[in-house]
Coordinates of C-alpha atoms (C1' of nucleotides) in Angstrom, one line a residue:
Chain A
M13 CA 137.8 89.8 68.0
K14 CA 141.5 89.5 68.0
Y15 CA 143.2 92.5 66.5
S16 CA 145.7 90.3 64.7
E17 CA 142.8 88.6 62.9
F18 CA 140.8 91.7 62.1
F19 CA 141.3 93.9 59.1
I20 CA 141.9 97.4 60.3
P21 CA 144.3 99.1 57.9
T22 CA 145.0 102.2 60.0
L23 CA 147.2 104.9 58.4
K24 CA 149.7 107.3 59.7
E25 CA 149.3 109.7 56.9
V26 CA 146.1 110.4 55.1
P27 CA 145.6 110.7 51.3
S28 CA 145.5 114.3 50.3
D29 CA 141.9 113.9 49.0
A30 CA 140.4 114.2 52.5
E31 CA 139.6 117.6 53.8
I32 CA 137.2 117.5 56.8
I33 CA 138.0 115.8 60.0
S34 CA 135.5 113.0 59.9
H35 CA 136.7 112.0 56.4
K36 CA 140.3 112.1 57.5
L37 CA 139.6 110.0 60.6
M38 CA 137.5 107.5 58.7
I39 CA 140.4 106.9 56.3
K40 CA 143.0 106.9 59.0
A41 CA 141.1 104.5 61.1
G42 CA 140.6 102.1 58.2
M43 CA 136.8 102.4 58.0
I44 CA 136.4 103.3 54.4
K45 CA 138.2 103.5 51.1
Q46 CA 137.1 105.8 48.3
S47 CA 136.2 104.0 45.1
S48 CA 135.4 107.0 43.0
A49 CA 134.0 110.5 43.7
G50 CA 131.4 110.2 46.4
I51 CA 131.4 106.4 46.3
Y52 CA 133.1 104.3 49.1
S53 CA 133.9 100.8 50.1
W54 CA 133.0 100.1 53.8
L55 CA 135.8 98.2 55.4
P56 CA 135.1 96.0 58.4
L57 CA 135.4 98.6 61.1
G58 CA 133.3 101.2 59.2
L59 CA 130.7 98.5 58.5
K60 CA 130.4 97.7 62.1
V61 CA 129.5 101.3 62.9
L62 CA 127.1 101.4 60.1
K63 CA 125.4 98.3 61.3
N64 CA 125.2 99.6 64.9
I65 CA 123.6 102.8 63.7
E66 CA 121.2 100.8 61.6
S67 CA 120.1 98.7 64.4
I68 CA 119.3 101.6 66.7
I69 CA 117.2 103.1 63.9
R70 CA 115.5 99.8 63.3
E71 CA 114.6 99.3 66.9
E72 CA 113.1 102.7 67.2
Q73 CA 111.2 102.3 64.0
N74 CA 109.8 98.9 65.0
N75 CA 108.9 100.4 68.4
V76 CA 106.4 102.7 66.8
G77 CA 104.9 100.1 64.5
A78 CA 106.8 100.7 61.3
N79 CA 107.3 97.7 59.1
E80 CA 110.7 96.9 57.7
M81 CA 110.9 95.8 54.1
L82 CA 113.4 96.0 51.3
M83 CA 112.9 97.6 47.9
P84 CA 115.4 97.3 45.0
T85 CA 118.1 99.8 44.2
I86 CA 117.4 99.6 40.4
Q87 CA 113.9 100.7 39.4
S88 CA 112.1 100.8 36.1
A89 CA 111.4 104.3 34.7
D90 CA 107.7 103.6 34.2
L91 CA 106.5 104.7 37.6
W92 CA 108.6 107.8 37.5
I93 CA 107.2 108.8 34.2
K94 CA 103.7 108.4 35.8
S95 CA 104.6 110.6 38.8
G96 CA 106.2 113.2 36.5
R97 CA 109.5 113.0 38.3
Y98 CA 111.4 111.2 35.6
D99 CA 111.8 114.6 33.9
D100 CA 111.8 116.7 37.0
Y101 CA 114.7 114.9 38.7
G102 CA 117.2 115.9 36.1
K103 CA 120.8 115.0 36.0
E104 CA 120.9 113.9 39.6
M105 CA 119.2 110.7 38.6
L106 CA 121.4 108.0 37.3
R107 CA 119.8 106.5 34.3
I108 CA 120.6 103.1 32.9
N109 CA 119.4 101.0 30.0
D110 CA 119.1 97.3 30.4
R111 CA 120.0 94.8 27.6
S112 CA 116.8 95.3 25.7
G113 CA 117.1 99.0 25.9
R114 CA 114.4 99.5 28.6
E115 CA 114.9 102.6 30.7
M116 CA 116.0 101.9 34.2
L117 CA 117.4 104.1 37.0
Y118 CA 119.3 103.7 40.3
G119 CA 116.7 104.9 42.8
P120 CA 117.4 108.3 44.5
T121 CA 114.3 107.7 46.7
N122 CA 111.3 105.4 46.8
E123 CA 108.0 107.2 46.9
E124 CA 106.9 105.9 43.5
L125 CA 107.7 102.2 44.3
I126 CA 106.2 102.2 47.7
T127 CA 103.0 103.9 46.5
D128 CA 102.7 101.3 43.8
I129 CA 103.2 98.5 46.3
F130 CA 100.6 100.1 48.6
Q131 CA 98.0 100.6 45.9
T132 CA 98.4 97.0 44.8
Y133 CA 97.4 95.5 48.1
V134 CA 95.5 98.1 50.2
T135 CA 91.9 98.9 49.3
S136 CA 90.1 99.7 52.6
Y137 CA 90.3 102.3 55.3
K138 CA 90.3 99.5 57.8
E139 CA 93.9 98.6 56.9
L140 CA 95.1 102.1 57.8
P141 CA 97.3 103.5 59.2
K142 CA 100.3 101.8 57.7
N143 CA 103.9 102.7 57.9
L144 CA 106.6 100.9 55.8
Y145 CA 110.3 101.5 55.7
H146 CA 113.5 100.2 54.4
I147 CA 117.2 100.8 54.8
Q148 CA 118.7 100.8 51.3
W149 CA 121.4 102.3 49.2
K150 CA 120.4 105.3 47.2
F151 CA 122.2 107.1 44.4
R152 CA 122.1 110.8 43.6
D153 CA 124.5 112.1 41.1
E154 CA 125.3 115.3 43.1
L155 CA 126.7 118.4 41.4
R156 CA 129.5 118.1 43.8
P157 CA 130.0 115.2 46.2
R158 CA 132.2 116.1 49.2
F159 CA 133.0 115.7 52.8
G160 CA 133.5 111.9 52.5
V161 CA 130.5 109.9 53.4
M162 CA 128.6 113.0 54.6
R163 CA 127.8 113.9 51.0
G164 CA 128.4 110.9 48.9
R165 CA 126.7 110.1 45.7
E166 CA 125.9 106.6 46.9
F167 CA 124.6 106.7 50.4
L168 CA 122.6 104.5 52.8
M169 CA 119.3 105.9 53.9
K170 CA 116.4 104.8 56.0
D171 CA 113.2 106.0 54.5
N172 CA 109.7 105.3 55.6
Y173 CA 106.4 106.1 54.1
S174 CA 103.2 106.5 56.0
F175 CA 99.7 106.0 54.7
D176 CA 96.6 107.5 56.4
L177 CA 93.0 108.1 55.6
N178 CA 93.0 111.8 56.1
E179 CA 95.1 114.8 57.2
D180 CA 94.4 114.5 60.9
A181 CA 95.4 110.8 61.0
A182 CA 98.5 111.6 58.9
K183 CA 99.6 114.2 61.4
I184 CA 99.4 111.6 64.2
S185 CA 101.6 109.4 62.1
Y186 CA 103.9 112.3 61.5
N187 CA 104.3 113.1 65.2
K188 CA 104.9 109.5 66.1
M189 CA 107.8 109.5 63.7
F190 CA 109.0 112.8 65.0
K191 CA 109.3 111.4 68.4
A192 CA 111.0 108.2 67.2
Y193 CA 113.6 110.4 65.4
I194 CA 114.4 112.4 68.5
K195 CA 114.8 109.2 70.5
T196 CA 116.9 107.6 67.8
F197 CA 119.4 110.5 67.8
L198 CA 119.5 110.7 71.6
R199 CA 120.4 107.0 71.8
M200 CA 123.4 107.7 69.6
G201 CA 124.7 110.2 72.1
L202 CA 123.8 113.1 69.8
T203 CA 122.0 116.4 70.4
P204 CA 119.2 116.6 67.9
I205 CA 117.7 120.0 67.0
S206 CA 114.4 119.8 65.0
L207 CA 113.6 122.7 62.7
R208 CA 110.5 123.5 60.8
A209 CA 111.6 123.2 57.2
D210 CA 110.4 124.8 54.0
T211 CA 108.1 122.6 52.0
G212 CA 107.8 124.5 48.7
P213 CA 104.6 125.3 46.8
I214 CA 101.9 123.1 48.3
G215 CA 100.4 125.0 51.2
G216 CA 99.4 123.4 54.5
N217 CA 102.2 120.8 54.3
L218 CA 104.4 120.0 57.1
S219 CA 108.1 119.3 57.2
H220 CA 110.9 119.2 59.8
E221 CA 114.6 118.7 59.4
F222 CA 116.7 117.2 62.2
Q223 CA 120.2 118.5 62.7
I224 CA 122.7 117.3 65.3
L225 CA 125.1 119.6 67.0
A226 CA 128.8 119.5 65.9
N227 CA 131.3 122.3 66.0
T228 CA 132.3 121.6 62.4
G229 CA 128.7 121.5 61.1
E230 CA 127.7 123.1 57.8
S231 CA 124.7 125.2 59.1
T232 CA 124.5 127.6 61.9
L233 CA 121.5 127.0 64.2
Y234 CA 119.7 129.4 66.6
Y235 CA 117.6 127.6 69.1
D236 CA 116.1 127.5 72.5
Q237 CA 118.6 126.1 74.9
E238 CA 116.0 123.7 76.4
L239 CA 116.4 121.7 73.3
E240 CA 119.8 120.6 74.5
S241 CA 118.5 118.7 77.5
L242 CA 115.6 116.6 76.3
D243 CA 114.2 113.7 78.4
P244 CA 113.4 110.8 76.1
E245 CA 110.9 109.4 78.6
S246 CA 108.6 112.5 78.5
L247 CA 108.9 113.5 74.8
D248 CA 106.0 115.5 73.6
P249 CA 106.2 116.2 69.8
D250 CA 103.7 119.1 70.0
K251 CA 105.7 120.8 72.7
L252 CA 109.0 120.1 71.0
Q253 CA 107.8 121.6 67.8
S254 CA 106.8 124.7 69.6
Y255 CA 110.4 125.5 70.7
Y256 CA 112.2 128.1 68.7
A257 CA 114.9 126.8 66.3
A258 CA 116.0 128.2 63.0
V259 CA 119.0 128.1 60.6
D260 CA 120.9 131.3 60.2
D261 CA 119.2 132.6 57.0
Q262 CA 115.8 132.1 58.6
H263 CA 116.8 133.7 61.9
D264 CA 115.8 137.3 62.4
P265 CA 117.1 138.7 65.7
K266 CA 114.3 141.3 65.7
K267 CA 111.5 138.7 65.3
C268 CA 113.0 136.0 67.6
P269 CA 110.3 135.1 70.1
I270 CA 112.6 134.0 72.9
A271 CA 114.8 135.8 75.4
K272 CA 118.4 136.4 74.4
E273 CA 119.7 134.4 77.4
D274 CA 117.7 131.4 76.3
L275 CA 118.9 131.5 72.7
K276 CA 121.9 129.3 71.8
I277 CA 123.9 129.4 68.6
S278 CA 125.8 126.4 67.4
K279 CA 126.8 124.5 64.2
G280 CA 124.8 121.6 63.0
I281 CA 124.7 118.8 60.5
E282 CA 121.4 117.7 58.9
V283 CA 120.9 114.0 59.4
G284 CA 117.1 113.5 59.0
H285 CA 114.1 115.1 57.3
I286 CA 110.4 114.3 57.5
F287 CA 107.6 115.4 55.3
Y288 CA 103.8 115.3 55.2
F289 CA 102.8 115.8 51.6
G290 CA 99.2 114.8 51.5
T291 CA 97.9 113.2 48.3
K292 CA 100.6 114.4 46.0
Y293 CA 101.8 110.9 45.0
S294 CA 98.6 109.0 45.8
E295 CA 96.8 111.0 43.2
K296 CA 99.3 110.4 40.4
L297 CA 99.9 106.8 41.2
N298 CA 96.3 105.9 42.1
A299 CA 96.7 105.0 45.7
Y300 CA 93.2 105.1 47.2
V301 CA 91.1 103.3 49.7
Q302 CA 87.4 103.1 50.3
D303 CA 86.2 105.0 53.3
H304 CA 83.3 104.3 55.7
N305 CA 80.9 105.5 53.1
G306 CA 82.3 103.3 50.3
K307 CA 83.8 106.3 48.7
Q308 CA 87.2 106.1 47.1
V309 CA 89.7 108.6 48.6
N310 CA 93.3 109.1 48.0
V311 CA 95.5 108.3 50.9
H312 CA 97.5 110.9 52.8
M313 CA 101.2 110.2 52.8
G314 CA 104.3 111.2 54.6
S315 CA 107.9 110.3 54.1
Y316 CA 110.7 110.2 56.6
G317 CA 114.4 110.0 55.9
I318 CA 117.5 109.4 58.0
G319 CA 121.0 109.5 56.3
V320 CA 122.5 106.4 57.8
S321 CA 125.9 106.6 56.2
R322 CA 126.0 110.3 56.7
L323 CA 125.4 109.7 60.4
V324 CA 128.7 107.9 60.6
G325 CA 130.5 111.0 59.5
A326 CA 128.3 113.3 61.6
L327 CA 129.0 111.2 64.7
I328 CA 132.7 111.6 64.2
E329 CA 132.3 115.3 63.6
A330 CA 130.6 115.5 67.0
N331 CA 132.9 113.1 68.8
H332 CA 136.7 113.4 68.2
D333 CA 139.9 114.8 69.5
D334 CA 143.4 115.2 68.1
K335 CA 144.1 111.5 68.8
G336 CA 141.1 110.2 66.9
I337 CA 137.5 109.2 67.2
K338 CA 135.6 109.0 70.5
W339 CA 132.7 106.7 69.8
P340 CA 129.6 107.0 72.0
K341 CA 129.2 103.5 73.5
S342 CA 125.9 102.8 71.6
V343 CA 127.5 103.0 68.2
A344 CA 131.2 102.1 68.9
P345 CA 132.5 99.3 66.7
F346 CA 134.0 97.8 69.8
K347 CA 132.9 98.7 73.2
L348 CA 136.0 97.5 74.9
S349 CA 139.7 97.1 73.9
I350 CA 142.1 94.9 75.8
V351 CA 145.5 96.2 75.0
N352 CA 148.2 93.8 75.7
L353 CA 151.3 95.9 75.9
M354 CA 153.7 92.9 76.0
S355 CA 152.5 90.2 73.8
D356 CA 155.4 87.9 74.5
D357 CA 155.1 88.1 78.3
L358 CA 153.4 85.1 79.9
N359 CA 151.7 87.1 82.7
C360 CA 150.4 89.7 80.3
N361 CA 149.1 87.1 77.9
T362 CA 147.4 85.1 80.6
K363 CA 145.7 88.1 82.1
S364 CA 144.6 89.5 78.7
L365 CA 143.1 86.2 77.6
E366 CA 141.3 85.8 80.9
Y367 CA 139.6 89.2 80.4
Y368 CA 139.0 88.6 76.7
S369 CA 137.0 85.5 77.3
Y370 CA 135.3 87.0 80.3
F371 CA 134.0 90.0 78.5
M372 CA 133.1 88.0 75.4
K373 CA 130.9 85.8 77.6
E374 CA 129.4 89.0 79.1
N375 CA 128.4 89.8 75.5
I376 CA 130.6 92.8 75.3
D377 CA 131.9 93.4 71.8
T378 CA 135.6 93.3 72.6
L379 CA 138.8 93.9 70.6
Y380 CA 141.8 92.1 72.0
D381 CA 144.9 93.8 70.8
D382 CA 147.3 90.9 70.7
R383 CA 149.6 92.3 68.1
N384 CA 153.3 92.0 68.3
C385 CA 154.1 95.6 67.7
S386 CA 155.4 98.6 69.6
I387 CA 153.5 99.9 72.6
G388 CA 153.1 103.4 71.1
K389 CA 151.4 101.9 68.0
K390 CA 149.0 99.9 70.1
L391 CA 147.9 102.7 72.3
S392 CA 147.6 105.2 69.4
D393 CA 145.7 102.7 67.2
N394 CA 143.2 102.0 69.9
D395 CA 142.7 105.7 70.6
L396 CA 142.4 106.4 66.8
I397 CA 139.7 103.8 66.3
G398 CA 138.0 105.2 69.3
T399 CA 137.1 102.3 71.6
P400 CA 135.3 103.9 74.5
I401 CA 136.7 101.8 77.3
Q402 CA 140.2 100.3 77.2
I403 CA 141.9 97.9 79.6
I404 CA 145.7 98.4 79.3
I405 CA 147.8 95.5 80.5
G406 CA 151.5 95.9 81.0
K407 CA 154.3 94.1 82.7
R408 CA 155.1 96.9 85.1
D409 CA 151.5 97.4 86.3
L410 CA 150.9 93.7 86.8
A411 CA 154.0 93.5 89.0
A412 CA 152.5 96.3 91.1
G413 CA 149.2 94.5 91.3
V414 CA 147.3 97.0 89.1
I415 CA 145.8 97.4 85.7
E416 CA 145.0 100.6 83.8
I417 CA 141.5 101.4 82.6
K418 CA 141.1 104.2 80.1
D419 CA 137.9 106.1 79.4
R420 CA 138.4 107.4 75.9
I421 CA 135.5 109.7 76.0
L422 CA 136.6 111.6 79.2
D423 CA 140.2 111.0 78.2
K424 CA 141.0 109.8 81.7
T425 CA 143.0 106.8 82.9
E426 CA 143.1 105.2 86.3
K427 CA 145.0 102.3 87.9
I428 CA 142.7 99.6 89.3
Q429 CA 143.5 96.8 91.7
I430 CA 143.6 93.6 89.6
D431 CA 140.7 92.0 91.5
D432 CA 138.4 95.0 90.7
V433 CA 139.1 95.3 87.0
K434 CA 136.1 93.3 85.7
K435 CA 133.7 95.0 88.0
V436 CA 134.9 98.5 87.3
A437 CA 135.1 97.9 83.5
L438 CA 131.6 96.4 83.4
K439 CA 130.2 99.4 85.4
K440 CA 131.9 101.8 83.0
L441 CA 130.6 100.0 80.0
K442 CA 127.0 100.1 81.3
S443 CA 127.1 103.7 82.3
Chain B
rC29 C1' 128.1 124.0 35.7
rG30 C1' 131.5 128.5 36.9
rG31 C1' 136.3 129.5 39.4
rG32 C1' 140.9 127.3 41.5
rG33 C1' 144.4 123.1 42.3
rA34 C1' 146.5 118.1 41.9
rG35 C1' 147.9 113.2 39.3
rU36 C1' 155.7 110.5 40.1
rA37 C1' 156.3 103.1 44.8
rG38 C1' 150.8 101.3 49.3
rC39 C1' 150.6 106.7 51.8
rG40 C1' 152.9 111.7 52.2
rC41 C1' 156.0 114.4 49.0
rA42 C1' 160.7 116.3 45.9
rG43 C1' 162.4 116.3 40.8
rC44 C1' 159.6 119.6 35.9
rC45 C1' 161.4 126.2 35.2
rU46 C1' 167.0 125.0 32.5
rG47 C1' 165.2 117.4 28.5
rG48 C1' 170.2 112.9 29.4
rU49 C1' 166.2 107.2 31.6
rA50 C1' 163.8 108.7 39.0
rG51 C1' 164.7 110.2 44.6
rC52 C1' 163.4 111.1 50.1
rG53 C1' 160.2 110.0 54.5
rC54 C1' 156.6 106.5 56.3
rA55 C1' 154.9 101.6 55.3
rC56 C1' 156.7 96.6 53.6
rC57 C1' 160.6 92.1 53.6
rU58 C1' 165.2 89.7 56.2
rG59 C1' 168.5 89.5 60.5
rG60 C1' 169.6 91.4 65.2
rU61 C1' 168.7 94.6 69.5
rU62 C1' 164.4 96.5 72.0
rU63 C1' 159.5 97.1 74.7
rG64 C1' 154.5 102.1 79.4
rG65 C1' 153.0 106.5 73.9
rG66 C1' 153.3 105.7 66.4
rA67 C1' 161.2 101.9 68.5
rC68 C1' 166.7 101.3 66.9
rC69 C1' 170.8 99.3 63.8
rA70 C1' 172.2 96.7 59.3
rG71 C1' 170.6 94.8 54.8
rG72 C1' 166.7 94.5 50.9
rG73 C1' 162.2 94.6 47.5
rG74 C1' 158.9 97.7 44.9
rG75 C1' 157.5 103.0 40.1
rU76 C1' 156.1 101.6 31.6
rC77 C1' 156.2 109.2 36.3
rG78 C1' 147.2 109.1 35.0
rA79 C1' 146.4 108.0 29.5
rA80 C1' 147.1 108.9 24.2
rG81 C1' 149.6 111.5 20.5
rG82 C1' 153.5 115.0 19.0
rU83 C1' 158.6 117.5 19.1
rU84 C1' 163.7 115.5 19.8
rC85 C1' 169.3 111.4 19.0
rG86 C1' 166.9 111.3 23.8
rA87 C1' 160.7 113.3 27.5
rA88 C1' 158.5 112.6 34.4
rU89 C1' 160.5 117.3 32.4
rC90 C1' 158.5 120.8 26.2
rC91 C1' 153.6 120.9 23.0
rU92 C1' 148.4 119.0 22.0
rU93 C1' 144.3 116.1 23.4
rU94 C1' 141.9 113.4 27.0
rC95 C1' 140.7 110.9 31.8
rU96 C1' 140.5 111.1 37.0
rC97 C1' 140.5 113.4 41.8
rC98 C1' 140.3 117.5 45.3
rC99 C1' 138.9 122.6 47.0
rC100 C1' 135.4 127.3 46.7
rG101 C1' 130.2 128.5 44.9
rA102 C1' 124.8 127.3 43.5
rC103 C1' 121.7 122.2 45.3
rC104 C1' 120.9 118.3 48.9
rA105 C1' 119.8 112.7 53.6

RNA sequence: CGGGGAGUAGCGCAGCCUGGUAGCGCACCUGGUUUGGGACCAGGGGGUCGAAGGUUCGAAUCCUUUCUCCCCGACCA
């Protein structure tokens, strides 16, 4: 993509609305525009990141046999009345009447709908286990939306629902998902910490929340330091779940089972939550199958959420400096910037275009900064929008036979002999 | 929902106390000069001051009502 053809309205000054760093940077980098409290438009650059995050999540979900589908944002109140949640959900649920006065709602979650879909089609234990998910916008009319997309009223969420014959089978499904979650966050360059979460009144139920480490996070985490260096190839959910990890109000230094030197304290942001809740919804919404003996049994369900739009903010909280965003390569909107410092110089143009077409052919999502503006603006814009690898082409360097390559994440630049530029850049991009 | 704060040009702000018909920086447009870290000079365009009502000869400014947004708290992906 040529910068001159792309819509990235970067700002020098940020609207006074924004308070936390990720929100400021998202506005500054032209990723989002607020529409009303807790509701945002996603501009092209922001959308690219959102899509990159989505596709990592999608790949890891599909890898463990989850089925992607898409349910509507607007739901009829009927199923919610059946499940009893139409009253329970309170003011957080956005209620709407259609033209004939029927009660509708903008879905805050999808247990009711999915259970209804399941019970329509599945009648035998032979079809289990099943795991269905979708990535869809939700709406929760929060008491107080804040922190930009980290706590919006409208937000994009990946939610799955697992269906199993009994509790043991459901726990296998649960652990599969657990593992997929850890892998997903690791691929985004994040450090996930899983914590056993409170599940409320129904005993025997299981729930974990997933936080990622970020200095500016909302919660304070106490955890075994081994959780910081997980090997995705040898992930064992049971072992992982046995490590110590707690948020500050659950952490009691006297009862902490691990040695002080192994205990780490850090700030975290919650980006995912998984639950096993047994037959809670399958009973109310008549989701049952026939077992081996021909007996009707309610299916055991779990639900699994990842805050996709929240992750965009969380990733920035975890990866930035005073110049802007430092995207991990896996989610970066552009992997490579070619910064042409002198857009009316023939040599600079020729070289820039050569690299641009080369890296596009190599399937590298490349931003070619061909704008006719000052050097300072180009360099600072590319730093702000956080392209991890930048090739900086200037008249002076070209005359000296070199080109500069910047690693935005390490914040290091080096001068490379012109003949080596493609090779070096490719190597950095793949590392 | 309780407590605090803010709405004046696209963005950041001043003006309000003490009423006299709106200003600065950035951005934008034109011309020129520049070019290795958000350029410089000259010229220029853009605002019914969140909305409604009231007081007054006259309201951004005073009074009333209302809407919106932000921050702190309780709740959450």
